[in-house]
């Protein structure tokens, strides 16, 4: 039962981070200038009595800490509250979550396949032009802002070449998802490739690989079984947590490609000053990322007995 204490420590740390980050987001969102309740009336100001009722309904007439505690209480009951038009935030998330999850998972698979493949090729061709080319390209692409890559890819491959849909998801998976998923994937692909390359280089120079080769094992089996299996741990750790980053990164890409996912919902909510929606979406993304990070930590604890004493 030596694993119980490390698990409890990590769960406690997750809760502290979640509370701290969500409170910060809540405070910043509702500290934005302007009154979202009065803005509901548009060009025709709402009566003061209506404004007072709506502010009481959304707890905006109470201190910030009370508002946050009310929101957290609803969260633990599975209630993310209502937006300023009376629509449940949870229902909006449920309707849009499949698009974002499909996009992020498609990008994750592309990152997995291409990242591990390029990293292994670079390790096998270590010191050659292929190795240097893969390293250079992955660094250069990762240095370009995501909105620049997304807009350029949309213009070139969607508008001019017509290979992919320009926007929307009407053509379904995979047609409508491949191009935006590629744009998201290339930013993590470089890290996966470099991690895989470095681990594979170490494995190729290790004693056990030299022993296997001395026994006459074919090079294909040496690479495919012994090198790859012993080089996956660093890249696999990165990939496990990167799914959370991909879900967050979909926000910008969904805006560029006009995909009806959580990112598009968040983008529109920010423009409309829909504080409850912004807080709900942001908190969900944070929670997913923290849970994935916790699972990676627990996996490390299970695989490495030394960490059970930390």
mmCIF file of C-alpha atoms in Angstrom:
data_model
loop_
_atom_site.group_PDB
_atom_site.id
_atom_site.type_symbol
_atom_site.label_atom_id
_atom_site.label_comp_id
_atom_site.label_asym_id
_atom_site.label_seq_id
_atom_site.Cartn_x
_atom_site.Cartn_y
_atom_site.Cartn_z
ATOM 1 C CA UNK A 1 0.000 0.000 0.000
ATOM 2 C CA UNK A 2 3.024 2.287 -0.388
ATOM 3 C CA UNK A 3 1.389 3.840 -3.447
ATOM 4 C CA UNK A 4 -1.550 5.307 -1.496
ATOM 5 C CA UNK A 5 0.285 8.327 -0.035
ATOM 6 C CA UNK A 6 1.833 9.457 -3.354
ATOM 7 C CA UNK A 7 -1.566 9.142 -5.034
ATOM 8 C CA UNK A 8 -3.273 11.192 -2.317
ATOM 9 C CA UNK A 9 -0.555 13.851 -2.555
ATOM 10 C CA UNK A 10 -1.028 14.175 -6.294
ATOM 11 C CA UNK A 11 -4.825 14.285 -6.057
ATOM 12 C CA UNK A 12 -4.548 16.973 -3.365
ATOM 13 C CA UNK A 13 -2.162 18.993 -5.516
ATOM 14 C CA UNK A 14 -4.584 18.674 -8.455
ATOM 15 C CA UNK A 15 -7.464 20.039 -6.381
ATOM 16 C CA UNK A 16 -5.378 22.982 -5.141
ATOM 17 C CA UNK A 17 -4.306 23.865 -8.688
ATOM 18 C CA UNK A 18 -7.862 23.523 -10.002
ATOM 19 C CA UNK A 19 -9.317 25.790 -7.316
ATOM 20 C CA UNK A 20 -6.565 28.382 -7.748
ATOM 21 C CA UNK A 21 -6.730 28.503 -11.535
ATOM 22 C CA UNK A 22 -10.524 28.514 -11.773
ATOM 23 C CA UNK A 23 -10.803 31.270 -9.183
ATOM 24 C CA UNK A 24 -8.296 33.349 -11.134
ATOM 25 C CA UNK A 25 -10.230 32.807 -14.364
ATOM 26 C CA UNK A 26 -13.524 33.595 -12.645
ATOM 27 C CA UNK A 27 -12.146 36.799 -11.150
ATOM 28 C CA UNK A 28 -10.604 37.974 -14.422
ATOM 29 C CA UNK A 29 -13.684 37.199 -16.521
ATOM 30 C CA UNK A 30 -16.087 39.044 -14.243
ATOM 31 C CA UNK A 31 -13.651 41.910 -13.756
ATOM 32 C CA UNK A 32 -13.857 42.849 -17.436
ATOM 33 C CA UNK A 33 -15.204 46.363 -18.063
ATOM 34 C CA UNK A 34 -18.881 46.748 -18.890
ATOM 35 C CA UNK A 35 -22.076 45.337 -17.427
ATOM 36 C CA UNK A 36 -23.174 42.185 -19.319
ATOM 37 C CA UNK A 37 -26.669 42.386 -17.810
ATOM 38 C CA UNK A 38 -27.305 45.914 -19.100
ATOM 39 C CA UNK A 39 -25.842 44.897 -22.455
ATOM 40 C CA UNK A 40 -28.652 42.359 -22.900
ATOM 41 C CA UNK A 41 -31.030 45.192 -23.703
ATOM 42 C CA UNK A 42 -28.972 46.402 -26.630
ATOM 43 C CA UNK A 43 -30.123 49.802 -27.837
ATOM 44 C CA UNK A 44 -33.121 49.712 -25.492
ATOM 45 C CA UNK A 45 -31.923 49.849 -21.852
ATOM 46 C CA UNK A 46 -33.527 47.356 -19.500
ATOM 47 C CA UNK A 47 -35.616 48.681 -16.592
ATOM 48 C CA UNK A 48 -33.716 48.901 -13.324
ATOM 49 C CA UNK A 49 -36.039 46.340 -11.744
ATOM 50 C CA UNK A 50 -35.229 43.790 -14.454
ATOM 51 C CA UNK A 51 -31.507 44.483 -14.105
ATOM 52 C CA UNK A 52 -31.724 43.956 -10.343
ATOM 53 C CA UNK A 53 -33.569 40.629 -10.771
ATOM 54 C CA UNK A 54 -31.050 39.351 -13.329
ATOM 55 C CA UNK A 55 -28.077 40.414 -11.235
ATOM 56 C CA UNK A 56 -29.533 38.560 -8.253
ATOM 57 C CA UNK A 57 -30.233 35.489 -10.416
ATOM 58 C CA UNK A 58 -26.571 35.291 -11.463
ATOM 59 C CA UNK A 59 -25.272 36.315 -7.983
ATOM 60 C CA UNK A 60 -23.640 39.416 -9.485
ATOM 61 C CA UNK A 61 -24.918 41.486 -6.575
ATOM 62 C CA UNK A 62 -22.781 39.472 -4.130
ATOM 63 C CA UNK A 63 -19.038 39.632 -3.312
ATOM 64 C CA UNK A 64 -16.709 37.855 -5.720
ATOM 65 C CA UNK A 65 -15.810 35.054 -3.310
ATOM 66 C CA UNK A 66 -19.503 34.300 -2.729
ATOM 67 C CA UNK A 67 -20.117 34.220 -6.477
ATOM 68 C CA UNK A 68 -17.230 31.800 -6.934
ATOM 69 C CA UNK A 69 -18.369 29.513 -4.113
ATOM 70 C CA UNK A 70 -21.869 29.422 -5.604
ATOM 71 C CA UNK A 71 -20.364 28.438 -8.947
ATOM 72 C CA UNK A 72 -18.126 25.743 -7.397
ATOM 73 C CA UNK A 73 -21.106 24.327 -5.512
ATOM 74 C CA UNK A 74 -23.003 24.010 -8.768
ATOM 75 C CA UNK A 75 -19.974 22.454 -10.430
ATOM 76 C CA UNK A 76 -19.823 19.645 -7.873
ATOM 77 C CA UNK A 77 -23.523 19.019 -8.553
ATOM 78 C CA UNK A 78 -22.817 18.793 -12.271
ATOM 79 C CA UNK A 79 -24.401 22.201 -12.917
ATOM 80 C CA UNK A 80 -22.318 24.728 -14.842
ATOM 81 C CA UNK A 81 -25.055 27.316 -14.591
ATOM 82 C CA UNK A 82 -26.849 29.360 -17.236
ATOM 83 C CA UNK A 83 -25.533 31.898 -19.680
ATOM 84 C CA UNK A 84 -27.019 35.373 -19.731
ATOM 85 C CA UNK A 85 -29.699 34.214 -22.184
ATOM 86 C CA UNK A 86 -30.926 31.451 -19.876
ATOM 87 C CA UNK A 87 -29.320 28.547 -21.782
ATOM 88 C CA UNK A 88 -27.592 25.823 -19.721
ATOM 89 C CA UNK A 89 -23.836 25.992 -20.247
ATOM 90 C CA UNK A 90 -23.593 22.199 -19.827
ATOM 91 C CA UNK A 91 -25.997 21.632 -22.740
ATOM 92 C CA UNK A 92 -23.949 23.894 -24.996
ATOM 93 C CA UNK A 93 -20.781 22.023 -24.056
ATOM 94 C CA UNK A 94 -22.425 18.646 -24.640
ATOM 95 C CA UNK A 95 -23.532 19.716 -28.125
ATOM 96 C CA UNK A 96 -20.091 20.976 -29.148
ATOM 97 C CA UNK A 97 -17.751 18.626 -27.282
ATOM 98 C CA UNK A 98 -17.771 15.842 -29.968
ATOM 99 C CA UNK A 99 -16.371 18.219 -32.602
ATOM 100 C CA UNK A 100 -13.496 19.384 -30.400
ATOM 101 C CA UNK A 101 -12.693 15.901 -29.138
ATOM 102 C CA UNK A 102 -12.686 14.467 -32.684
ATOM 103 C CA UNK A 103 -10.418 17.269 -33.890
ATOM 104 C CA UNK A 104 -7.997 16.887 -30.951
ATOM 105 C CA UNK A 105 -7.903 13.082 -31.200
ATOM 106 C CA UNK A 106 -7.260 13.230 -34.952
ATOM 107 C CA UNK A 107 -4.403 15.687 -34.357
ATOM 108 C CA UNK A 108 -3.066 13.447 -31.570
ATOM 109 C CA UNK A 109 -2.974 10.386 -33.849
ATOM 110 C CA UNK A 110 -1.189 12.395 -36.577
ATOM 111 C CA UNK A 111 1.289 13.629 -33.978
ATOM 112 C CA UNK A 112 1.814 10.089 -32.718
ATOM 113 C CA UNK A 113 2.393 8.459 -36.103
ATOM 114 C CA UNK A 114 4.442 11.193 -37.785
ATOM 115 C CA UNK A 115 6.337 12.247 -34.654
ATOM 116 C CA UNK A 116 7.482 8.748 -33.714
ATOM 117 C CA UNK A 117 8.209 7.877 -37.341
ATOM 118 C CA UNK A 118 10.287 10.976 -38.060
ATOM 119 C CA UNK A 119 12.141 10.634 -34.760
ATOM 120 C CA UNK A 120 13.064 7.025 -35.491
ATOM 121 C CA UNK A 121 14.201 7.869 -39.030
ATOM 122 C CA UNK A 122 16.341 10.741 -37.720
ATOM 123 C CA UNK A 123 17.971 8.416 -35.164
ATOM 124 C CA UNK A 124 18.732 5.743 -37.769
ATOM 125 C CA UNK A 125 20.184 8.413 -40.108
ATOM 126 C CA UNK A 126 21.954 10.242 -37.297
ATOM 127 C CA UNK A 127 24.373 12.935 -38.484
ATOM 128 C CA UNK A 128 23.125 12.856 -42.076
ATOM 129 C CA UNK A 129 21.237 15.491 -44.057
ATOM 130 C CA UNK A 130 18.004 13.660 -43.292
ATOM 131 C CA UNK A 131 18.605 13.991 -39.553
ATOM 132 C CA UNK A 132 19.484 17.681 -39.805
ATOM 133 C CA UNK A 133 16.565 18.355 -42.153
ATOM 134 C CA UNK A 134 13.997 16.809 -39.819
ATOM 135 C CA UNK A 135 15.400 18.747 -36.857
ATOM 136 C CA UNK A 136 15.455 22.045 -38.758
ATOM 137 C CA UNK A 137 11.959 21.723 -40.216
ATOM 138 C CA UNK A 138 10.333 20.762 -36.900
ATOM 139 C CA UNK A 139 11.975 23.709 -35.120
ATOM 140 C CA UNK A 140 11.070 26.224 -37.832
ATOM 141 C CA UNK A 141 7.433 25.144 -38.067
ATOM 142 C CA UNK A 142 7.042 25.183 -34.297
ATOM 143 C CA UNK A 143 8.320 28.770 -34.198
ATOM 144 C CA UNK A 144 5.541 30.113 -36.452
ATOM 145 C CA UNK A 145 2.357 31.342 -34.690
ATOM 146 C CA UNK A 146 -0.522 28.895 -34.963
ATOM 147 C CA UNK A 147 -2.914 31.414 -36.517
ATOM 148 C CA UNK A 148 -0.403 32.110 -39.305
ATOM 149 C CA UNK A 149 -0.017 28.409 -40.107
ATOM 150 C CA UNK A 150 -3.769 27.859 -39.911
ATOM 151 C CA UNK A 151 -4.680 30.778 -42.159
ATOM 152 C CA UNK A 152 -1.963 29.884 -44.685
ATOM 153 C CA UNK A 153 -3.000 26.217 -44.805
ATOM 154 C CA UNK A 154 -6.634 27.226 -45.255
ATOM 155 C CA UNK A 155 -5.743 29.581 -48.122
ATOM 156 C CA UNK A 156 -3.364 27.223 -49.934
ATOM 157 C CA UNK A 157 -4.920 23.777 -49.458
ATOM 158 C CA UNK A 158 -8.536 24.829 -49.056
ATOM 159 C CA UNK A 159 -9.074 27.842 -51.322
ATOM 160 C CA UNK A 160 -6.444 27.571 -54.044
ATOM 161 C CA UNK A 161 -5.877 23.834 -54.366
ATOM 162 C CA UNK A 162 -9.313 22.732 -53.178
ATOM 163 C CA UNK A 163 -8.001 19.584 -51.508
ATOM 164 C CA UNK A 164 -9.889 20.133 -48.262
ATOM 165 C CA UNK A 165 -13.031 22.008 -47.147
ATOM 166 C CA UNK A 166 -12.353 25.632 -46.325
ATOM 167 C CA UNK A 167 -14.541 25.674 -43.210
ATOM 168 C CA UNK A 168 -17.208 23.813 -41.277
ATOM 169 C CA UNK A 169 -17.774 20.115 -40.573
ATOM 170 C CA UNK A 170 -20.582 19.316 -43.018
ATOM 171 C CA UNK A 171 -18.399 16.803 -44.912
ATOM 172 C CA UNK A 172 -17.740 14.879 -41.704
ATOM 173 C CA UNK A 173 -14.697 12.959 -40.567
ATOM 174 C CA UNK A 174 -12.039 12.644 -41.873
ATOM 175 C CA UNK A 175 -12.456 15.094 -44.772
ATOM 176 C CA UNK A 176 -13.405 18.149 -42.707
ATOM 177 C CA UNK A 177 -10.957 17.392 -39.893
ATOM 178 C CA UNK A 178 -7.679 16.440 -41.600
ATOM 179 C CA UNK A 179 -6.409 19.927 -42.477
ATOM 180 C CA UNK A 180 -7.146 21.647 -39.125
ATOM 181 C CA UNK A 181 -5.856 18.572 -37.280
ATOM 182 C CA UNK A 182 -2.601 18.720 -39.246
ATOM 183 C CA UNK A 183 -2.187 22.382 -38.320
ATOM 184 C CA UNK A 184 -2.598 21.613 -34.620
ATOM 185 C CA UNK A 185 -0.440 18.481 -34.756
ATOM 186 C CA UNK A 186 2.664 20.039 -36.274
ATOM 187 C CA UNK A 187 3.307 22.113 -33.144
ATOM 188 C CA UNK A 188 3.679 19.041 -30.939
ATOM 189 C CA UNK A 189 5.059 16.833 -33.669
ATOM 190 C CA UNK A 190 8.513 18.396 -33.439
ATOM 191 C CA UNK A 191 8.786 17.714 -29.700
ATOM 192 C CA UNK A 192 7.687 14.099 -30.158
ATOM 193 C CA UNK A 193 10.175 13.609 -32.994
ATOM 194 C CA UNK A 194 13.083 15.043 -30.992
ATOM 195 C CA UNK A 195 12.241 13.008 -27.888
ATOM 196 C CA UNK A 196 11.970 9.845 -29.964
ATOM 197 C CA UNK A 197 15.193 10.611 -31.818
ATOM 198 C CA UNK A 198 17.252 11.189 -28.680
ATOM 199 C CA UNK A 199 15.888 8.109 -26.936
ATOM 200 C CA UNK A 200 16.441 5.978 -30.054
ATOM 201 C CA UNK A 201 20.026 7.221 -30.433
ATOM 202 C CA UNK A 202 20.704 6.177 -26.829
ATOM 203 C CA UNK A 203 19.075 2.807 -27.433
ATOM 204 C CA UNK A 204 21.040 2.199 -30.655
ATOM 205 C CA UNK A 205 24.295 2.797 -28.795
ATOM 206 C CA UNK A 206 23.397 0.690 -25.759
ATOM 207 C CA UNK A 207 25.004 -2.588 -24.754
ATOM 208 C CA UNK A 208 21.847 -4.651 -25.089
ATOM 209 C CA UNK A 209 21.373 -3.617 -28.732
ATOM 210 C CA UNK A 210 24.992 -4.506 -29.521
ATOM 211 C CA UNK A 211 24.410 -7.871 -27.839
ATOM 212 C CA UNK A 212 21.273 -8.515 -29.856
ATOM 213 C CA UNK A 213 23.081 -7.665 -33.078
ATOM 214 C CA UNK A 214 25.985 -9.935 -32.088
ATOM 215 C CA UNK A 215 23.497 -12.792 -31.776
ATOM 216 C CA UNK A 216 22.611 -12.347 -35.431
ATOM 217 C CA UNK A 217 19.162 -10.824 -34.999
ATOM 218 C CA UNK A 218 17.969 -9.022 -38.135
ATOM 219 C CA UNK A 219 18.219 -5.234 -38.232
ATOM 220 C CA UNK A 220 14.481 -4.876 -38.767
ATOM 221 C CA UNK A 221 13.744 -6.819 -35.578
ATOM 222 C CA UNK A 222 16.426 -4.916 -33.665
ATOM 223 C CA UNK A 223 14.848 -1.586 -34.623
ATOM 224 C CA UNK A 224 11.212 -2.599 -34.493
ATOM 225 C CA UNK A 225 11.300 -4.548 -31.228
ATOM 226 C CA UNK A 226 14.267 -3.622 -29.100
ATOM 227 C CA UNK A 227 14.985 -0.001 -30.054
ATOM 228 C CA UNK A 228 11.415 1.253 -30.455
ATOM 229 C CA UNK A 229 10.122 -0.450 -27.320
ATOM 230 C CA UNK A 230 12.869 1.028 -25.168
ATOM 231 C CA UNK A 231 12.602 4.493 -26.709
ATOM 232 C CA UNK A 232 8.890 5.104 -26.317
ATOM 233 C CA UNK A 233 8.795 6.173 -22.649
ATOM 234 C CA UNK A 234 9.802 9.877 -23.057
ATOM 235 C CA UNK A 235 7.621 10.385 -26.148
ATOM 236 C CA UNK A 236 4.708 8.471 -24.633
ATOM 237 C CA UNK A 237 4.836 10.665 -21.522
ATOM 238 C CA UNK A 238 4.707 13.793 -23.657
ATOM 239 C CA UNK A 239 1.894 12.425 -25.821
ATOM 240 C CA UNK A 240 -0.186 11.493 -22.782
ATOM 241 C CA UNK A 241 -0.241 15.079 -21.507
ATOM 242 C CA UNK A 242 -0.308 16.706 -24.934
ATOM 243 C CA UNK A 243 -3.898 15.627 -25.537
ATOM 244 C CA UNK A 244 -4.892 18.264 -22.988
ATOM 245 C CA UNK A 245 -2.868 20.885 -24.857
ATOM 246 C CA UNK A 246 -4.484 19.816 -28.134
ATOM 247 C CA UNK A 247 -7.947 20.330 -26.690
ATOM 248 C CA UNK A 248 -6.944 23.855 -25.658
ATOM 249 C CA UNK A 249 -5.149 24.535 -28.933
ATOM 250 C CA UNK A 250 -8.309 23.708 -30.854
ATOM 251 C CA UNK A 251 -9.765 27.035 -29.697
ATOM 252 C CA UNK A 252 -7.845 29.104 -32.271
ATOM 253 C CA UNK A 253 -8.111 26.577 -35.087
ATOM 254 C CA UNK A 254 -11.853 26.161 -34.648
ATOM 255 C CA UNK A 255 -12.173 29.913 -34.998
ATOM 256 C CA UNK A 256 -10.126 29.950 -38.213
ATOM 257 C CA UNK A 257 -11.916 26.975 -39.793
ATOM 258 C CA UNK A 258 -15.342 27.924 -38.357
ATOM 259 C CA UNK A 259 -15.842 24.542 -36.700
ATOM 260 C CA UNK A 260 -18.773 24.324 -34.231
ATOM 261 C CA UNK A 261 -16.731 23.018 -31.321
ATOM 262 C CA UNK A 262 -15.875 24.190 -27.826
ATOM 263 C CA UNK A 263 -13.236 26.569 -29.144
ATOM 264 C CA UNK A 264 -15.779 28.294 -31.356
ATOM 265 C CA UNK A 265 -18.184 28.459 -28.406
ATOM 266 C CA UNK A 266 -15.500 30.033 -26.219
ATOM 267 C CA UNK A 267 -14.522 32.497 -28.941
ATOM 268 C CA UNK A 268 -18.112 33.682 -29.400
ATOM 269 C CA UNK A 269 -18.702 33.793 -25.628
ATOM 270 C CA UNK A 270 -15.693 36.066 -25.130
ATOM 271 C CA UNK A 271 -16.954 38.446 -27.815
ATOM 272 C CA UNK A 272 -20.453 38.480 -26.271
ATOM 273 C CA UNK A 273 -19.127 38.904 -22.683
ATOM 274 C CA UNK A 274 -20.873 35.665 -21.667
ATOM 275 C CA UNK A 275 -18.965 35.201 -18.411
ATOM 276 C CA UNK A 276 -20.636 31.929 -17.270
ATOM 277 C CA UNK A 277 -19.887 30.267 -20.606
ATOM 278 C CA UNK A 278 -16.277 31.454 -20.667
ATOM 279 C CA UNK A 279 -15.676 30.210 -17.121
ATOM 280 C CA UNK A 280 -17.422 26.887 -17.796
ATOM 281 C CA UNK A 281 -15.513 26.110 -20.981
ATOM 282 C CA UNK A 282 -12.140 27.203 -19.551
ATOM 283 C CA UNK A 283 -12.667 25.171 -16.383
ATOM 284 C CA UNK A 284 -13.569 22.060 -18.358
ATOM 285 C CA UNK A 285 -10.412 22.329 -20.456
ATOM 286 C CA UNK A 286 -8.324 22.853 -17.321
ATOM 287 C CA UNK A 287 -9.937 19.869 -15.611
ATOM 288 C CA UNK A 288 -9.252 17.585 -18.586
ATOM 289 C CA UNK A 289 -5.617 18.671 -18.698
ATOM 290 C CA UNK A 290 -5.144 18.189 -14.941
ATOM 291 C CA UNK A 291 -6.730 14.726 -15.026
ATOM 292 C CA UNK A 292 -4.465 13.661 -17.891
ATOM 293 C CA UNK A 293 -1.444 14.992 -15.993
ATOM 294 C CA UNK A 294 -2.547 13.087 -12.903
ATOM 295 C CA UNK A 295 -2.895 9.850 -14.873
ATOM 296 C CA UNK A 296 0.638 10.294 -16.232
ATOM 297 C CA UNK A 297 1.970 10.871 -12.701
ATOM 298 C CA UNK A 298 0.172 7.781 -11.433
ATOM 299 C CA UNK A 299 1.568 5.751 -14.315
ATOM 300 C CA UNK A 300 5.074 6.869 -13.365
ATOM 301 C CA UNK A 301 4.427 5.901 -9.758
ATOM 302 C CA UNK A 302 3.234 2.474 -10.848
ATOM 303 C CA UNK A 303 6.228 1.879 -13.120
ATOM 304 C CA UNK A 304 8.985 3.396 -10.969
ATOM 305 C CA UNK A 305 9.010 2.251 -7.317
ATOM 306 C CA UNK A 306 11.436 5.063 -6.419
ATOM 307 C CA UNK A 307 8.704 7.659 -6.960
ATOM 308 C CA UNK A 308 6.472 6.047 -4.339
ATOM 309 C CA UNK A 309 8.645 7.581 -1.649
ATOM 310 C CA UNK A 310 8.369 11.116 -3.110
#
